[in-house]
Amino acid sequence: MTTDKTPLIRVLDLEKKFDNINAINNVSLDVYEGDVLFVVGPSGSGKSTFLRCLNRLEKPTGGKILFDGVDICSPNCDIDIHRQKMGMVFQQFNLFPHMSIMKNLIIGPMRLQKKSREEAEALACDYLKRVGLLDRKHDYPNQLSGGQKQRIAICRALCMGPQVMLFDEPTSALDPEMVGEVLSVMRELAEEKMTMVVVTHEMNFAKEIANRIIFMAEGEIVEENSPEEFFLNPKSDRLKAFLGKVL
Amino acid sequence: MDNIVRSFYQNFIEDNRYQYILDGLKNTLIITFFAVILGTIIGFLIGAIRSTYEKTGKLKFLNAICHIYLAVIRGTPMVLQLLITYFVIFASVNVSKIVVSIIAFGINSGAYVAEIIRSGIMSIDNGQFEAGRSLGFSYNQTMILFIFPQAIKNILPALGNEFIVLLKETSVSGYIAMQDLTKGADIIRSQTYSAFMPLIMAALIYLILVLVLDQFVKYFERKMRNSDH
Ligand SMILES: Nc1ncnc2c1ncn2[C@@H]1O[C@H](COP(=O)(O)OP(=O)(O)OP(=O)(O)O)[C@@H](O)[C@H]1O
Ligand SMILES: [Mg+2]
């Protein structure tokens, strides 16, 4: 594959222990610019923990994570700077309920990137237009449906101009009829070559837009493949069993 | 009826005895007001330390000290804290009783305010905290911009109730011969040998103050809820 390039994210022997639970064991992985990497696996296999280690919301207990060549696990690394370049979208949206939609979108660029209000608002309006929610900019998060909230949450992350977007089950908290609107925003992002790491249970969506899929079980990467091979020719028994259940 | 008027005259008008009530009320209000300020400052500091420890595991040593403070203050009677502050801690220093009272009640109140603030902060969903941090905001920025403005809705009403409790608590100031409202009424009783008038008067004044403060708290609560988006 793309071995001639240096990876945007390089994970080396990552390990994460919670007290006595081994959530992540010896995981190594390279994510390249433009990758749309999907992470699937059974519940409790460590997918969220893995994703949250990438921007150090969880502090790894072993191994290394290089982002853009910088070891973000080293104690003298300023993680706040790097997090600005890694957008994160949560299952529960986590919009700030005491701020208007517009405020949710501009607070990061204004406070952290010292953009002027005009500049930040113009950027926010661009993204709001793209997800079809420009007319809701003065509303508050609780006035929106789940699907709308999640589209706003994606905009909020994009307004920081990230180099990679991390998604943790972005559609799992949504009513079925709202899943499509969020997936189509993600599809557009993938088409624009945004680097994405996506944890999901939406297998058909993974098949459709991923360029790589990894299967995690018990804190390890059991198998990685292209979408076609992943679903047609699963190698390990665990993946076969998993696909048997979810497809 | 005549009896009541005469009793009223004797207890409050004769020899200007109403001054005991007025001076007492003034002292009660001064002690409560400054103790509230001191208690809030202490409470904020300790609440911040405790919730930082719970969220990040940092400030372990300070948190341990806070634990001791909370255990001691909440585990001993207010009257004893007041007596110890006056007769032990400030025994050899010349500090006015009103200042001693403010310090004793402020330190006491701080412990309860700290718990109000800590639980207010911890009541906000951790997802809010993670959203702030994942955008690149520091711990302090996240607290100030996202967590605290939401926590304040839970904190303010509880804080108001704490101040109402404090107002009534200051009635034990008489133990160090501080002339507060209760003590003032009791002085009149000891001069006129009639208990009913002065004690009921003091009780009425406390009741009115509490009812007024209670309305303030309720008003705030409503306002907070209305701005709840
Ligand atoms: N904060 C935590 N404290 C203790 N254990 C945790 C914590 N977070 C996760 N774990 C444990 O780590 C393991 C991996 O959890 P994780 O949430 O990463 O799984 P997941 O693959 O995302 O599951 P799901 O599909 O249900 O979201 C589980 O055994 C879980 O109980
Ligand atoms: Mg998960």
PDB file of C-alpha atoms in Angstrom, chain A residues 52 55 57 80 83-84 86 88 90 94-99 107-108 111-112 140 142-143 156 160, chain B residues 125-139 141 145-147 149-150 153 228-229:
ATOM      1  CA  ARG A  52      -9.746   7.773  22.606  1.00  0.00           C
ATOM      2  CA  ASN A  55      -6.144  12.035  21.085  1.00  0.00           C
ATOM      3  CA  LEU A  57      -8.620  11.288  26.115  1.00  0.00           C
ATOM      4  CA  ASP A  80      -3.862  20.715  23.616  1.00  0.00           C
ATOM      5  CA  ARG A  83      -5.996  17.974  19.812  1.00  0.00           C
ATOM      6  CA  GLN A  84      -6.857  21.042  17.755  1.00  0.00           C
ATOM      7  CA  MET A  86      -7.731  15.970  15.622  1.00  0.00           C
ATOM      8  CA  MET A  88     -13.561  14.181  17.594  1.00  0.00           C
ATOM      9  CA  PHE A  90     -18.936  11.441  20.082  1.00  0.00           C
ATOM     10  CA  ASN A  94     -21.765  16.540  23.538  1.00  0.00           C
ATOM     11  CA  LEU A  95     -22.723  19.939  22.173  1.00  0.00           C
ATOM     12  CA  PHE A  96     -22.527  22.707  24.767  1.00  0.00           C
ATOM     13  CA  PRO A  97     -26.172  23.193  25.778  1.00  0.00           C
ATOM     14  CA  HIS A  98     -25.670  26.666  27.263  1.00  0.00           C
ATOM     15  CA  MET A  99     -24.377  28.081  23.980  1.00  0.00           C
ATOM     16  CA  ILE A 107     -15.668  29.313  20.371  1.00  0.00           C
ATOM     17  CA  GLY A 108     -12.786  27.017  19.419  1.00  0.00           C
ATOM     18  CA  ARG A 111     -10.331  31.266  21.627  1.00  0.00           C
ATOM     19  CA  LEU A 112      -7.740  28.758  20.477  1.00  0.00           C
ATOM     20  CA  TYR A 140     -29.739  26.079  21.053  1.00  0.00           C
ATOM     21  CA  ASN A 142     -31.750  21.159  22.793  1.00  0.00           C
ATOM     22  CA  GLN A 143     -33.998  22.584  20.079  1.00  0.00           C
ATOM     23  CA  ARG A 156     -17.816  21.993  15.369  1.00  0.00           C
ATOM     24  CA  MET A 160     -10.944  23.742  13.910  1.00  0.00           C
TER      25      MET A 160
ATOM     26  CA  ASP B 125     -21.896  14.970  32.222  1.00  0.00           C
ATOM     27  CA  ASN B 126     -18.275  14.022  31.609  1.00  0.00           C
ATOM     28  CA  GLY B 127     -18.991  14.206  27.873  1.00  0.00           C
ATOM     29  CA  GLN B 128     -19.057  18.004  28.202  1.00  0.00           C
ATOM     30  CA  PHE B 129     -15.612  17.915  29.709  1.00  0.00           C
ATOM     31  CA  GLU B 130     -14.322  15.598  26.991  1.00  0.00           C
ATOM     32  CA  ALA B 131     -15.860  17.745  24.254  1.00  0.00           C
ATOM     33  CA  GLY B 132     -14.005  20.799  25.578  1.00  0.00           C
ATOM     34  CA  ARG B 133     -10.707  18.966  25.947  1.00  0.00           C
ATOM     35  CA  SER B 134     -10.990  17.282  22.540  1.00  0.00           C
ATOM     36  CA  LEU B 135     -11.305  20.670  20.833  1.00  0.00           C
ATOM     37  CA  GLY B 136      -7.966  21.622  22.395  1.00  0.00           C
ATOM     38  CA  PHE B 137      -9.079  23.623  25.426  1.00  0.00           C
ATOM     39  CA  SER B 138      -6.971  23.258  28.558  1.00  0.00           C
ATOM     40  CA  TYR B 139      -8.381  21.854  31.778  1.00  0.00           C
ATOM     41  CA  GLN B 141     -10.451  26.751  30.058  1.00  0.00           C
ATOM     42  CA  LEU B 145     -16.082  28.042  29.619  1.00  0.00           C
ATOM     43  CA  PHE B 146     -18.142  24.857  29.638  1.00  0.00           C
ATOM     44  CA  ILE B 147     -18.470  23.170  33.000  1.00  0.00           C
ATOM     45  CA  PRO B 149     -21.600  27.944  33.545  1.00  0.00           C
ATOM     46  CA  GLN B 150     -23.683  24.757  33.517  1.00  0.00           C
ATOM     47  CA  LYS B 153     -27.564  26.305  37.777  1.00  0.00           C
ATOM     48  CA  ASP B 228     -32.166  26.418  30.458  1.00  0.00           C
ATOM     49  CA  HIS B 229     -31.632  25.639  26.815  1.00  0.00           C
TER      50      HIS B 229
END
